Tab-separated table of N, CA and C in Angstrom:
chain	number	residue	atom	x	y	z
W	1	MET	N	27.083	9.852	6.121
W	1	MET	CA	26.179	9.124	6.995
W	1	MET	C	25.489	10.109	7.932
W	2	THR	N	24.210	9.984	8.021
W	2	THR	CA	23.415	10.860	8.863
W	2	THR	C	23.439	10.344	10.302
W	3	SER	N	23.587	11.272	11.258
W	3	SER	CA	23.627	10.871	12.665
W	3	SER	C	22.252	10.408	13.138
W	4	GLU	N	22.251	9.686	14.241
W	4	GLU	CA	21.000	9.198	14.825
W	4	GLU	C	20.084	10.373	15.195
W	5	MET	N	20.674	11.438	15.703
W	5	MET	CA	19.886	12.606	16.087
W	5	MET	C	19.240	13.235	14.849
W	6	GLN	N	19.983	13.322	13.749
W	6	GLN	CA	19.430	13.883	12.515
W	6	GLN	C	18.304	13.011	11.971
W	7	ILE	N	18.489	11.697	12.038
W	7	ILE	CA	17.458	10.754	11.578
W	7	ILE	C	16.155	11.012	12.336
W	8	HIS	N	16.245	11.120	13.650
W	8	HIS	CA	15.048	11.311	14.466
W	8	HIS	C	14.429	12.690	14.244
W	9	THR	N	15.258	13.684	13.999
W	9	THR	CA	14.740	15.024	13.697
W	9	THR	C	13.965	15.006	12.381
W	10	ILE	N	14.541	14.372	11.362
W	10	ILE	CA	13.874	14.256	10.059
W	10	ILE	C	12.564	13.486	10.215
W	11	ALA	N	12.613	12.374	10.955
W	11	ALA	CA	11.420	11.548	11.156
W	11	ALA	C	10.319	12.349	11.851
W	12	ARG	N	10.662	13.081	12.906
W	12	ARG	CA	9.675	13.869	13.639
W	12	ARG	C	9.077	14.963	12.753
W	13	GLN	N	9.923	15.637	11.988
W	13	GLN	CA	9.435	16.698	11.103
W	13	GLN	C	8.507	16.147	10.034
W	14	MET	N	8.859	14.992	9.482
W	14	MET	CA	8.001	14.392	8.454
W	14	MET	C	6.652	13.986	9.041
W	15	LEU	N	6.662	13.409	10.247
W	15	LEU	CA	5.401	13.017	10.881
W	15	LEU	C	4.534	14.234	11.178
W	16	GLU	N	5.157	15.320	11.645
W	16	GLU	CA	4.393	16.531	11.942
W	16	GLU	C	3.779	17.115	10.672
W	17	LYS	N	4.517	17.064	9.577
W	17	LYS	CA	4.054	17.657	8.325
W	17	LYS	C	3.048	16.779	7.578
W	18	HIS	N	3.316	15.463	7.532
W	18	HIS	CA	2.523	14.573	6.681
W	18	HIS	C	1.641	13.583	7.439
W	19	GLY	N	1.782	13.504	8.746
W	19	GLY	CA	1.003	12.544	9.517
W	19	GLY	C	1.402	11.111	9.172
W	20	PRO	N	0.466	10.175	9.291
W	20	PRO	CA	0.777	8.765	9.044
W	20	PRO	C	1.300	8.482	7.635
W	21	ALA	N	0.970	9.323	6.683
W	21	ALA	CA	1.437	9.121	5.306
W	21	ALA	C	2.949	9.305	5.191
W	22	ALA	N	3.569	9.900	6.202
W	22	ALA	CA	5.010	10.138	6.168
W	22	ALA	C	5.796	8.832	6.117
W	23	ILE	N	5.292	7.806	6.770
W	23	ILE	CA	5.983	6.517	6.775
W	23	ILE	C	6.009	5.936	5.364
W	24	ALA	N	4.890	6.001	4.687
W	24	ALA	CA	4.823	5.509	3.308
W	24	ALA	C	5.721	6.346	2.395
W	25	GLN	N	5.783	7.643	2.644
W	25	GLN	CA	6.630	8.516	1.829
W	25	GLN	C	8.102	8.157	1.996
W	26	ALA	N	8.522	7.887	3.218
W	26	ALA	CA	9.915	7.491	3.457
W	26	ALA	C	10.221	6.169	2.750
W	27	ALA	N	9.275	5.238	2.786
W	27	ALA	CA	9.463	3.954	2.101
W	27	ALA	C	9.571	4.157	0.594
W	28	GLN	N	8.741	5.033	0.043
W	28	GLN	CA	8.800	5.316	-1.392
W	28	GLN	C	10.130	5.974	-1.765
W	29	ASN	N	10.603	6.867	-0.902
W	29	ASN	CA	11.902	7.502	-1.148
W	29	ASN	C	13.020	6.460	-1.156
W	30	ALA	N	12.950	5.507	-0.233
W	30	ALA	CA	13.959	4.446	-0.175
W	30	ALA	C	13.933	3.601	-1.446
W	31	ILE	N	12.748	3.249	-1.900
W	31	ILE	CA	12.619	2.442	-3.118
W	31	ILE	C	13.179	3.201	-4.318
W	32	ALA	N	12.860	4.494	-4.399
W	32	ALA	CA	13.362	5.309	-5.514
W	32	ALA	C	14.886	5.351	-5.498
W	33	CYS	N	15.479	5.486	-4.333
W	33	CYS	CA	16.939	5.510	-4.225
W	33	CYS	C	17.539	4.158	-4.624
W	34	GLU	N	16.900	3.077	-4.178
W	34	GLU	CA	17.378	1.740	-4.528
W	34	GLU	C	17.357	1.538	-6.040
W	35	ARG	N	16.322	2.015	-6.685
W	35	ARG	CA	16.213	1.867	-8.146
W	35	ARG	C	17.294	2.646	-8.878
W	36	LYS	N	17.749	3.752	-8.272
W	36	LYS	CA	18.804	4.562	-8.882
W	36	LYS	C	20.185	4.094	-8.472
W	37	GLY	N	20.255	3.034	-7.660
W	37	GLY	CA	21.544	2.506	-7.224
W	37	GLY	C	22.167	3.295	-6.086
W	38	GLU	N	21.373	4.111	-5.410
W	38	GLU	CA	21.864	4.917	-4.291
W	38	GLU	C	21.605	4.176	-2.985
W	39	ALA	N	22.394	3.140	-2.744
W	39	ALA	CA	22.165	2.238	-1.610
W	39	ALA	C	22.294	2.943	-0.266
W	40	GLU	N	23.269	3.814	-0.121
W	40	GLU	CA	23.475	4.484	1.171
W	40	GLU	C	22.309	5.418	1.502
W	41	GLU	N	21.845	6.167	0.503
W	41	GLU	CA	20.708	7.060	0.737
W	41	GLU	C	19.442	6.255	1.017
W	42	ALA	N	19.270	5.139	0.326
W	42	ALA	CA	18.117	4.268	0.575
W	42	ALA	C	18.151	3.745	2.006
W	43	LYS	N	19.342	3.384	2.461
W	43	LYS	CA	19.505	2.886	3.834
W	43	LYS	C	19.089	3.956	4.843
W	44	GLU	N	19.439	5.207	4.572
W	44	GLU	CA	19.061	6.289	5.472
W	44	GLU	C	17.553	6.507	5.484
W	45	TRP	N	16.907	6.414	4.310
W	45	TRP	CA	15.445	6.541	4.270
W	45	TRP	C	14.775	5.408	5.038
W	46	ARG	N	15.336	4.198	4.959
W	46	ARG	CA	14.792	3.066	5.732
W	46	ARG	C	14.940	3.339	7.224
W	47	HIS	N	16.050	3.957	7.592
W	47	HIS	CA	16.291	4.301	8.991
W	47	HIS	C	15.259	5.338	9.460
W	48	VAL	N	14.973	6.329	8.629
W	48	VAL	CA	13.954	7.332	8.944
W	48	VAL	C	12.595	6.646	9.087
W	49	GLU	N	12.305	5.747	8.172
W	49	GLU	CA	11.034	5.000	8.216
W	49	GLU	C	10.908	4.240	9.538
W	50	ASP	N	11.963	3.547	9.933
W	50	ASP	CA	11.949	2.795	11.191
W	50	ASP	C	11.770	3.711	12.396
W	51	ALA	N	12.427	4.872	12.361
W	51	ALA	CA	12.307	5.830	13.463
W	51	ALA	C	10.864	6.320	13.592
W	52	MET	N	10.217	6.576	12.464
W	52	MET	CA	8.822	7.027	12.506
W	52	MET	C	7.916	5.939	13.062
W	53	LYS	N	8.175	4.705	12.706
W	53	LYS	CA	7.367	3.594	13.227
W	53	LYS	C	7.498	3.503	14.738
W	54	LEU	N	8.720	3.730	15.252
W	54	LEU	CA	8.921	3.709	16.703
W	54	LEU	C	8.192	4.872	17.373
W	55	MET	N	8.235	6.035	16.760
W	55	MET	CA	7.560	7.217	17.324
W	55	MET	C	6.046	7.038	17.349
W	56	ARG	N	5.547	6.359	16.334
W	56	ARG	CA	4.104	6.137	16.222
W	56	ARG	C	3.615	5.224	17.334
W	57	GLY	N	4.458	4.302	17.761
W	57	GLY	CA	4.092	3.362	18.815
W	57	GLY	C	3.357	2.157	18.251
W	58	PRO	N	2.970	1.258	19.143
W	58	PRO	CA	2.277	0.036	18.689
W	58	PRO	C	0.874	0.325	18.182
W	59	HIS	N	0.398	-0.561	17.329
W	59	HIS	CA	-0.978	-0.453	16.828
W	59	HIS	C	-1.937	-0.678	17.982
W	60	GLN	N	-3.020	0.054	17.965
W	60	GLN	CA	-4.048	-0.134	18.990
W	60	GLN	C	-5.230	-0.831	18.368
W	61	SER	N	-5.861	-1.691	19.175
W	61	SER	CA	-7.039	-2.403	18.664
W	61	SER	C	-8.239	-2.132	19.532
């Protein structure tokens, strides 16, 4: 199990490297893990995805 600090570090690094597309990439990684039956790893990717959404903040209009 990945720690909360590691999750946020991964999320921040992905956002810095890939920008907004990083959220979609984390979701795709989670789906790929789910298809392979890797539920725990998929759960961690979902956690990374959620962390990135929080870092991004609310949508602006």
